[in-house]
PDB file of C-alpha atoms in Angstrom:
ATOM      1  CA  UNK A   1      -0.082   0.065  -0.067  1.00  0.00           C
ATOM      2  CA  UNK A   2       1.877   2.900  -1.355  1.00  0.00           C
ATOM      3  CA  UNK A   3       1.883   6.133   0.850  1.00  0.00           C
ATOM      4  CA  UNK A   4       0.991   9.651  -0.293  1.00  0.00           C
ATOM      5  CA  UNK A   5       2.818  10.253  -3.503  1.00  0.00           C
ATOM      6  CA  UNK A   6       3.747  13.710  -4.638  1.00  0.00           C
ATOM      7  CA  UNK A   7       5.669  14.663  -7.931  1.00  0.00           C
ATOM      8  CA  UNK A   8       7.755  15.998  -8.846  1.00  0.00           C
ATOM      9  CA  UNK A   9      10.241  16.001  -5.952  1.00  0.00           C
ATOM     10  CA  UNK A  10      11.860  19.177  -7.247  1.00  0.00           C
ATOM     11  CA  UNK A  11      10.393  21.754  -9.627  1.00  0.00           C
ATOM     12  CA  UNK A  12      12.384  24.654 -11.081  1.00  0.00           C
ATOM     13  CA  UNK A  13      10.450  27.480 -12.804  1.00  0.00           C
ATOM     14  CA  UNK A  14      11.415  30.953 -14.134  1.00  0.00           C
ATOM     15  CA  UNK A  15       9.382  33.913 -13.006  1.00  0.00           C
ATOM     16  CA  UNK A  16       6.064  34.107 -14.924  1.00  0.00           C
ATOM     17  CA  UNK A  17       5.874  30.359 -15.706  1.00  0.00           C
ATOM     18  CA  UNK A  18       3.258  27.994 -14.361  1.00  0.00           C
ATOM     19  CA  UNK A  19       3.849  25.225 -11.752  1.00  0.00           C
ATOM     20  CA  UNK A  20       1.641  22.264 -11.482  1.00  0.00           C
ATOM     21  CA  UNK A  21       2.221  20.107  -8.440  1.00  0.00           C
ATOM     22  CA  UNK A  22       0.698  16.394  -8.148  1.00  0.00           C
ATOM     23  CA  UNK A  23      -0.550  14.571  -5.150  1.00  0.00           C
ATOM     24  CA  UNK A  24      -1.950  11.144  -5.132  1.00  0.00           C
ATOM     25  CA  UNK A  25      -3.432  10.225  -1.700  1.00  0.00           C
ATOM     26  CA  UNK A  26      -3.219   6.927  -0.180  1.00  0.00           C
ATOM     27  CA  UNK A  27      -5.421   4.199  -1.459  1.00  0.00           C
ATOM     28  CA  UNK A  28      -8.928   4.615  -0.110  1.00  0.00           C
ATOM     29  CA  UNK A  29      -8.338   8.261   0.945  1.00  0.00           C
ATOM     30  CA  UNK A  30     -10.666  10.646  -0.397  1.00  0.00           C
ATOM     31  CA  UNK A  31      -9.492  13.903   1.619  1.00  0.00           C
ATOM     32  CA  UNK A  32      -6.504  15.824   0.478  1.00  0.00           C
ATOM     33  CA  UNK A  33      -4.835  18.938   2.263  1.00  0.00           C
ATOM     34  CA  UNK A  34      -2.080  21.132   0.860  1.00  0.00           C
ATOM     35  CA  UNK A  35       0.454  22.896   3.074  1.00  0.00           C
ATOM     36  CA  UNK A  36       3.129  25.210   2.240  1.00  0.00           C
ATOM     37  CA  UNK A  37       6.447  25.514   4.088  1.00  0.00           C
ATOM     38  CA  UNK A  38       8.479  28.504   3.658  1.00  0.00           C
ATOM     39  CA  UNK A  39      12.263  28.453   4.532  1.00  0.00           C
ATOM     40  CA  UNK A  40      12.703  28.205   8.264  1.00  0.00           C
ATOM     41  CA  UNK A  41       9.019  28.256   8.937  1.00  0.00           C
ATOM     42  CA  UNK A  42       6.359  25.819   9.782  1.00  0.00           C
ATOM     43  CA  UNK A  43       3.862  24.335   7.438  1.00  0.00           C
ATOM     44  CA  UNK A  44       0.875  26.580   6.755  1.00  0.00           C
ATOM     45  CA  UNK A  45      -2.487  25.201   5.692  1.00  0.00           C
ATOM     46  CA  UNK A  46      -3.649  26.225   2.185  1.00  0.00           C
ATOM     47  CA  UNK A  47      -6.551  24.096   0.960  1.00  0.00           C
ATOM     48  CA  UNK A  48      -8.813  21.053   1.976  1.00  0.00           C
ATOM     49  CA  UNK A  49     -10.600  19.156  -0.823  1.00  0.00           C
ATOM     50  CA  UNK A  50     -12.510  16.199  -1.238  1.00  0.00           C
ATOM     51  CA  UNK A  51     -13.113  14.522  -4.443  1.00  0.00           C
ATOM     52  CA  UNK A  52     -14.511  17.139  -6.816  1.00  0.00           C
ATOM     53  CA  UNK A  53     -15.127  19.622  -4.029  1.00  0.00           C
ATOM     54  CA  UNK A  54     -13.055  22.349  -2.391  1.00  0.00           C
ATOM     55  CA  UNK A  55     -14.114  22.172   1.377  1.00  0.00           C
ATOM     56  CA  UNK A  56     -11.933  24.973   2.815  1.00  0.00           C
ATOM     57  CA  UNK A  57      -9.689  27.190   0.754  1.00  0.00           C
ATOM     58  CA  UNK A  58      -9.250  29.851   3.423  1.00  0.00           C
ATOM     59  CA  UNK A  59      -5.360  29.472   3.468  1.00  0.00           C
ATOM     60  CA  UNK A  60      -5.073  29.978  -0.258  1.00  0.00           C
ATOM     61  CA  UNK A  61      -3.718  33.033  -1.728  1.00  0.00           C
ATOM     62  CA  UNK A  62      -6.514  34.985  -3.498  1.00  0.00           C
ATOM     63  CA  UNK A  63      -4.745  35.123  -6.785  1.00  0.00           C
ATOM     64  CA  UNK A  64      -2.445  32.897  -8.929  1.00  0.00           C
ATOM     65  CA  UNK A  65      -3.238  29.808  -6.851  1.00  0.00           C
ATOM     66  CA  UNK A  66      -5.810  26.961  -7.423  1.00  0.00           C
ATOM     67  CA  UNK A  67      -6.433  23.340  -6.548  1.00  0.00           C
ATOM     68  CA  UNK A  68      -8.483  20.604  -7.714  1.00  0.00           C
ATOM     69  CA  UNK A  69      -9.245  16.954  -6.752  1.00  0.00           C
ATOM     70  CA  UNK A  70     -11.009  15.372  -9.659  1.00  0.00           C
ATOM     71  CA  UNK A  71     -12.968  12.194  -9.533  1.00  0.00           C
ATOM     72  CA  UNK A  72     -10.127  10.411 -11.375  1.00  0.00           C
ATOM     73  CA  UNK A  73      -6.357  11.108 -10.982  1.00  0.00           C
ATOM     74  CA  UNK A  74      -4.382  13.125  -8.682  1.00  0.00           C
ATOM     75  CA  UNK A  75      -4.970  16.368  -6.765  1.00  0.00           C
ATOM     76  CA  UNK A  76      -3.476  19.267  -8.513  1.00  0.00           C
ATOM     77  CA  UNK A  77      -2.101  22.428  -6.983  1.00  0.00           C
ATOM     78  CA  UNK A  78      -1.507  25.029  -9.607  1.00  0.00           C
ATOM     79  CA  UNK A  79       0.451  28.244  -9.496  1.00  0.00           C
ATOM     80  CA  UNK A  80       0.147  30.680 -12.337  1.00  0.00           C
ATOM     81  CA  UNK A  81       2.706  33.469 -13.162  1.00  0.00           C
ATOM     82  CA  UNK A  82       5.063  32.328 -10.235  1.00  0.00           C
ATOM     83  CA  UNK A  83       7.172  34.688  -8.423  1.00  0.00           C
ATOM     84  CA  UNK A  84      10.371  34.170  -6.359  1.00  0.00           C
ATOM     85  CA  UNK A  85       8.232  34.324  -3.140  1.00  0.00           C
ATOM     86  CA  UNK A  86       6.463  31.262  -4.198  1.00  0.00           C
ATOM     87  CA  UNK A  87       9.728  29.243  -3.794  1.00  0.00           C
ATOM     88  CA  UNK A  88       8.817  26.734  -0.730  1.00  0.00           C
ATOM     89  CA  UNK A  89       8.217  23.119  -0.187  1.00  0.00           C
ATOM     90  CA  UNK A  90       4.621  22.128  -0.790  1.00  0.00           C
ATOM     91  CA  UNK A  91       3.204  19.186   1.080  1.00  0.00           C
ATOM     92  CA  UNK A  92       0.179  17.217   0.559  1.00  0.00           C
ATOM     93  CA  UNK A  93      -1.549  14.981   3.225  1.00  0.00           C
ATOM     94  CA  UNK A  94      -4.562  12.671   2.999  1.00  0.00           C
ATOM     95  CA  UNK A  95      -7.018  11.060   5.161  1.00  0.00           C
ATOM     96  CA  UNK A  96      -9.697   8.478   4.824  1.00  0.00           C
ATOM     97  CA  UNK A  97     -12.731  10.479   6.139  1.00  0.00           C
ATOM     98  CA  UNK A  98     -13.846  13.991   7.102  1.00  0.00           C
ATOM     99  CA  UNK A  99     -14.719  13.236  10.596  1.00  0.00           C
ATOM    100  CA  UNK A 100     -12.378  14.747  13.234  1.00  0.00           C
ATOM    101  CA  UNK A 101     -11.771  11.450  14.979  1.00  0.00           C
ATOM    102  CA  UNK A 102      -8.563  10.138  16.300  1.00  0.00           C
ATOM    103  CA  UNK A 103      -7.327   9.389  12.751  1.00  0.00           C
ATOM    104  CA  UNK A 104      -3.975   9.748  11.379  1.00  0.00           C
ATOM    105  CA  UNK A 105      -3.220  12.286   8.676  1.00  0.00           C
ATOM    106  CA  UNK A 106      -0.645  10.743   6.354  1.00  0.00           C
ATOM    107  CA  UNK A 107       1.975  13.164   4.539  1.00  0.00           C
ATOM    108  CA  UNK A 108       3.963  12.976   1.150  1.00  0.00           C
ATOM    109  CA  UNK A 109       7.395  13.822   0.956  1.00  0.00           C
ATOM    110  CA  UNK A 110       6.722  17.282  -0.583  1.00  0.00           C
ATOM    111  CA  UNK A 111       7.543  19.142  -3.664  1.00  0.00           C
ATOM    112  CA  UNK A 112      10.341  21.635  -3.475  1.00  0.00           C
ATOM    113  CA  UNK A 113       9.436  24.618  -5.937  1.00  0.00           C
ATOM    114  CA  UNK A 114      12.280  26.891  -6.847  1.00  0.00           C
ATOM    115  CA  UNK A 115      11.602  30.128  -8.824  1.00  0.00           C
ATOM    116  CA  UNK A 116      14.460  31.616 -10.506  1.00  0.00           C
TER     117      UNK A 116
ATOM    118  CA  UNK B   1      -8.495  31.368  15.290  1.00  0.00           C
ATOM    119  CA  UNK B   2      -6.095  28.850  16.658  1.00  0.00           C
ATOM    120  CA  UNK B   3      -2.287  29.675  17.056  1.00  0.00           C
ATOM    121  CA  UNK B   4       0.574  27.402  17.960  1.00  0.00           C
ATOM    122  CA  UNK B   5       3.834  28.792  19.428  1.00  0.00           C
ATOM    123  CA  UNK B   6       7.244  27.132  19.766  1.00  0.00           C
ATOM    124  CA  UNK B   7       9.405  29.505  21.498  1.00  0.00           C
ATOM    125  CA  UNK B   8      12.849  27.460  20.993  1.00  0.00           C
ATOM    126  CA  UNK B   9      14.065  27.772  17.707  1.00  0.00           C
ATOM    127  CA  UNK B  10      16.786  25.460  18.425  1.00  0.00           C
ATOM    128  CA  UNK B  11      17.861  22.921  21.065  1.00  0.00           C
ATOM    129  CA  UNK B  12      20.771  20.614  21.501  1.00  0.00           C
ATOM    130  CA  UNK B  13      21.246  17.620  23.831  1.00  0.00           C
ATOM    131  CA  UNK B  14      23.830  14.980  24.567  1.00  0.00           C
ATOM    132  CA  UNK B  15      23.399  11.433  23.199  1.00  0.00           C
ATOM    133  CA  UNK B  16      21.686   9.524  25.789  1.00  0.00           C
ATOM    134  CA  UNK B  17      20.508  12.556  27.743  1.00  0.00           C
ATOM    135  CA  UNK B  18      16.747  13.911  27.997  1.00  0.00           C
ATOM    136  CA  UNK B  19      15.498  16.951  26.407  1.00  0.00           C
ATOM    137  CA  UNK B  20      12.353  18.733  26.461  1.00  0.00           C
ATOM    138  CA  UNK B  21      10.855  20.909  23.653  1.00  0.00           C
ATOM    139  CA  UNK B  22       8.054  23.380  24.573  1.00  0.00           C
ATOM    140  CA  UNK B  23       4.922  24.214  22.866  1.00  0.00           C
ATOM    141  CA  UNK B  24       1.969  26.494  23.828  1.00  0.00           C
ATOM    142  CA  UNK B  25      -1.181  27.028  21.909  1.00  0.00           C
ATOM    143  CA  UNK B  26      -4.173  29.332  21.988  1.00  0.00           C
ATOM    144  CA  UNK B  27      -7.805  28.181  21.403  1.00  0.00           C
ATOM    145  CA  UNK B  28     -11.301  28.860  22.583  1.00  0.00           C
ATOM    146  CA  UNK B  29     -12.259  25.228  22.056  1.00  0.00           C
ATOM    147  CA  UNK B  30     -12.663  22.625  24.588  1.00  0.00           C
ATOM    148  CA  UNK B  31     -12.086  19.651  22.404  1.00  0.00           C
ATOM    149  CA  UNK B  32      -9.144  19.264  20.079  1.00  0.00           C
ATOM    150  CA  UNK B  33      -5.941  17.191  19.413  1.00  0.00           C
ATOM    151  CA  UNK B  34      -2.357  17.872  19.812  1.00  0.00           C
ATOM    152  CA  UNK B  35       0.672  16.521  17.852  1.00  0.00           C
ATOM    153  CA  UNK B  36       4.368  16.331  17.700  1.00  0.00           C
ATOM    154  CA  UNK B  37       5.741  15.662  14.159  1.00  0.00           C
ATOM    155  CA  UNK B  38       9.361  15.090  13.270  1.00  0.00           C
ATOM    156  CA  UNK B  39      10.738  16.357  10.063  1.00  0.00           C
ATOM    157  CA  UNK B  40      14.175  15.094   9.199  1.00  0.00           C
ATOM    158  CA  UNK B  41      16.469  16.421   6.475  1.00  0.00           C
ATOM    159  CA  UNK B  42      14.507  14.145   3.843  1.00  0.00           C
ATOM    160  CA  UNK B  43      11.320  16.289   4.677  1.00  0.00           C
ATOM    161  CA  UNK B  44       9.189  13.490   5.428  1.00  0.00           C
ATOM    162  CA  UNK B  45       6.845  14.506   8.224  1.00  0.00           C
ATOM    163  CA  UNK B  46       6.626  11.750  10.856  1.00  0.00           C
ATOM    164  CA  UNK B  47       4.086  11.578  13.391  1.00  0.00           C
ATOM    165  CA  UNK B  48       5.877  11.160  16.886  1.00  0.00           C
ATOM    166  CA  UNK B  49       3.038  11.465  19.353  1.00  0.00           C
ATOM    167  CA  UNK B  50      -0.749  12.316  19.714  1.00  0.00           C
ATOM    168  CA  UNK B  51      -2.816  13.589  22.591  1.00  0.00           C
ATOM    169  CA  UNK B  52      -6.496  14.089  22.831  1.00  0.00           C
ATOM    170  CA  UNK B  53      -7.527  16.967  25.008  1.00  0.00           C
ATOM    171  CA  UNK B  54     -10.228  15.255  26.689  1.00  0.00           C
ATOM    172  CA  UNK B  55      -7.690  12.662  28.039  1.00  0.00           C
ATOM    173  CA  UNK B  56      -5.962  13.872  31.396  1.00  0.00           C
ATOM    174  CA  UNK B  57      -3.366  11.060  31.173  1.00  0.00           C
ATOM    175  CA  UNK B  58      -0.187  12.147  29.175  1.00  0.00           C
ATOM    176  CA  UNK B  59       0.565  10.118  25.994  1.00  0.00           C
ATOM    177  CA  UNK B  60       3.755   8.165  25.834  1.00  0.00           C
ATOM    178  CA  UNK B  61       5.469   6.378  22.735  1.00  0.00           C
ATOM    179  CA  UNK B  62       8.517   4.522  23.948  1.00  0.00           C
ATOM    180  CA  UNK B  63      11.269   7.271  24.508  1.00  0.00           C
ATOM    181  CA  UNK B  64       8.811   9.989  23.679  1.00  0.00           C
ATOM    182  CA  UNK B  65       6.299  11.424  26.279  1.00  0.00           C
ATOM    183  CA  UNK B  66       4.238  14.576  26.666  1.00  0.00           C
ATOM    184  CA  UNK B  67       3.422  17.070  29.432  1.00  0.00           C
ATOM    185  CA  UNK B  68      -0.140  18.057  28.531  1.00  0.00           C
ATOM    186  CA  UNK B  69      -1.391  21.047  30.694  1.00  0.00           C
ATOM    187  CA  UNK B  70      -4.704  22.033  29.369  1.00  0.00           C
ATOM    188  CA  UNK B  71      -5.494  24.959  31.535  1.00  0.00           C
ATOM    189  CA  UNK B  72      -2.003  26.225  30.764  1.00  0.00           C
ATOM    190  CA  UNK B  73      -2.468  25.472  27.099  1.00  0.00           C
ATOM    191  CA  UNK B  74       0.992  23.809  27.215  1.00  0.00           C
ATOM    192  CA  UNK B  75       2.173  20.649  25.422  1.00  0.00           C
ATOM    193  CA  UNK B  76       5.773  20.064  25.932  1.00  0.00           C
ATOM    194  CA  UNK B  77       7.596  16.987  24.313  1.00  0.00           C
ATOM    195  CA  UNK B  78      10.281  14.885  26.371  1.00  0.00           C
ATOM    196  CA  UNK B  79      12.682  12.678  24.494  1.00  0.00           C
ATOM    197  CA  UNK B  80      14.405  10.381  26.971  1.00  0.00           C
ATOM    198  CA  UNK B  81      17.744   8.491  26.156  1.00  0.00           C
ATOM    199  CA  UNK B  82      18.219  10.809  23.064  1.00  0.00           C
ATOM    200  CA  UNK B  83      19.611   9.074  20.037  1.00  0.00           C
ATOM    201  CA  UNK B  84      21.536  10.544  16.974  1.00  0.00           C
ATOM    202  CA  UNK B  85      18.565   9.610  14.900  1.00  0.00           C
ATOM    203  CA  UNK B  86      16.483  11.894  16.794  1.00  0.00           C
ATOM    204  CA  UNK B  87      18.127  14.947  15.181  1.00  0.00           C
ATOM    205  CA  UNK B  88      15.489  16.682  13.289  1.00  0.00           C
ATOM    206  CA  UNK B  89      13.102  19.534  13.195  1.00  0.00           C
ATOM    207  CA  UNK B  90      10.234  19.108  15.414  1.00  0.00           C
ATOM    208  CA  UNK B  91       6.840  20.649  15.017  1.00  0.00           C
ATOM    209  CA  UNK B  92       3.929  21.008  17.448  1.00  0.00           C
ATOM    210  CA  UNK B  93       0.461  21.020  15.726  1.00  0.00           C
ATOM    211  CA  UNK B  94      -3.207  21.647  16.762  1.00  0.00           C
ATOM    212  CA  UNK B  95      -6.381  20.048  15.202  1.00  0.00           C
ATOM    213  CA  UNK B  96      -9.910  20.956  16.075  1.00  0.00           C
ATOM    214  CA  UNK B  97     -12.427  18.430  16.800  1.00  0.00           C
ATOM    215  CA  UNK B  98     -14.964  20.249  14.917  1.00  0.00           C
ATOM    216  CA  UNK B  99     -16.082  18.149  12.072  1.00  0.00           C
ATOM    217  CA  UNK B 100     -15.995  20.970   9.682  1.00  0.00           C
ATOM    218  CA  UNK B 101     -12.473  21.324  10.082  1.00  0.00           C
ATOM    219  CA  UNK B 102     -11.699  17.926   8.905  1.00  0.00           C
ATOM    220  CA  UNK B 103      -8.105  16.969   9.652  1.00  0.00           C
ATOM    221  CA  UNK B 104      -6.742  20.303   9.100  1.00  0.00           C
ATOM    222  CA  UNK B 105      -3.574  21.082  11.212  1.00  0.00           C
ATOM    223  CA  UNK B 106      -2.229  24.234  12.638  1.00  0.00           C
ATOM    224  CA  UNK B 107       1.696  23.987  13.124  1.00  0.00           C
ATOM    225  CA  UNK B 108       4.057  25.959  15.110  1.00  0.00           C
ATOM    226  CA  UNK B 109       7.240  27.283  13.784  1.00  0.00           C
ATOM    227  CA  UNK B 110       9.420  24.366  14.779  1.00  0.00           C
ATOM    228  CA  UNK B 111      12.341  23.482  17.018  1.00  0.00           C
ATOM    229  CA  UNK B 112      15.644  22.301  15.407  1.00  0.00           C
ATOM    230  CA  UNK B 113      16.963  19.484  17.641  1.00  0.00           C
ATOM    231  CA  UNK B 114      20.625  18.643  17.530  1.00  0.00           C
ATOM    232  CA  UNK B 115      22.074  15.582  19.285  1.00  0.00           C
ATOM    233  CA  UNK B 116      25.630  15.659  20.018  1.00  0.00           C
ATOM    234  CA  UNK B 117      27.583  12.448  20.130  1.00  0.00           C
TER     235      UNK B 117
END
């Protein structure tokens, strides 16, 4: 049973380009969370998605950032017209249900985005 | 909104000794969960220990234990018999028990732990 898979592991983009980060949750998990970790900082919540639905996007920047989790395929975090301040590690996590029981959240290894 | 504060950016400990990492949080909720995560250089987030707020008994996992003081909103991590493999960044995290929040976590800024041989 593979864990949460994120790709690519490293992504280099020039200013103004688009970045697409992919996350395949654990098998059987239908809830996905995206976090951003800036250098020397903790992880900051961005967005919470369920299959075909955005549940909570209160941590997403208002512009240039979008996320989706289609019925088939991985969740995608898309950053348009990247700027140097977008350089960070982006983590995806998944869980099997929405209920806030004593369940474990499983993290991927992250995608390191570097904007030149 | 909930906040999590880790006041120690860096800590060091001698191998085989004990170290305590501090964490405080702010919330108006009465039911929630608290976590400590370890992040080694590989970046993988590894769950170390978990505490339910409604439980008075402090959680323990082998060499790892917590001191949970609900009234003081404090949640420290004690690592006993420190090993070189414990060296990592440690994050304290809060999760609401409200169903609408799902499994969303609020993280502290982290404490970089160095273990000296």
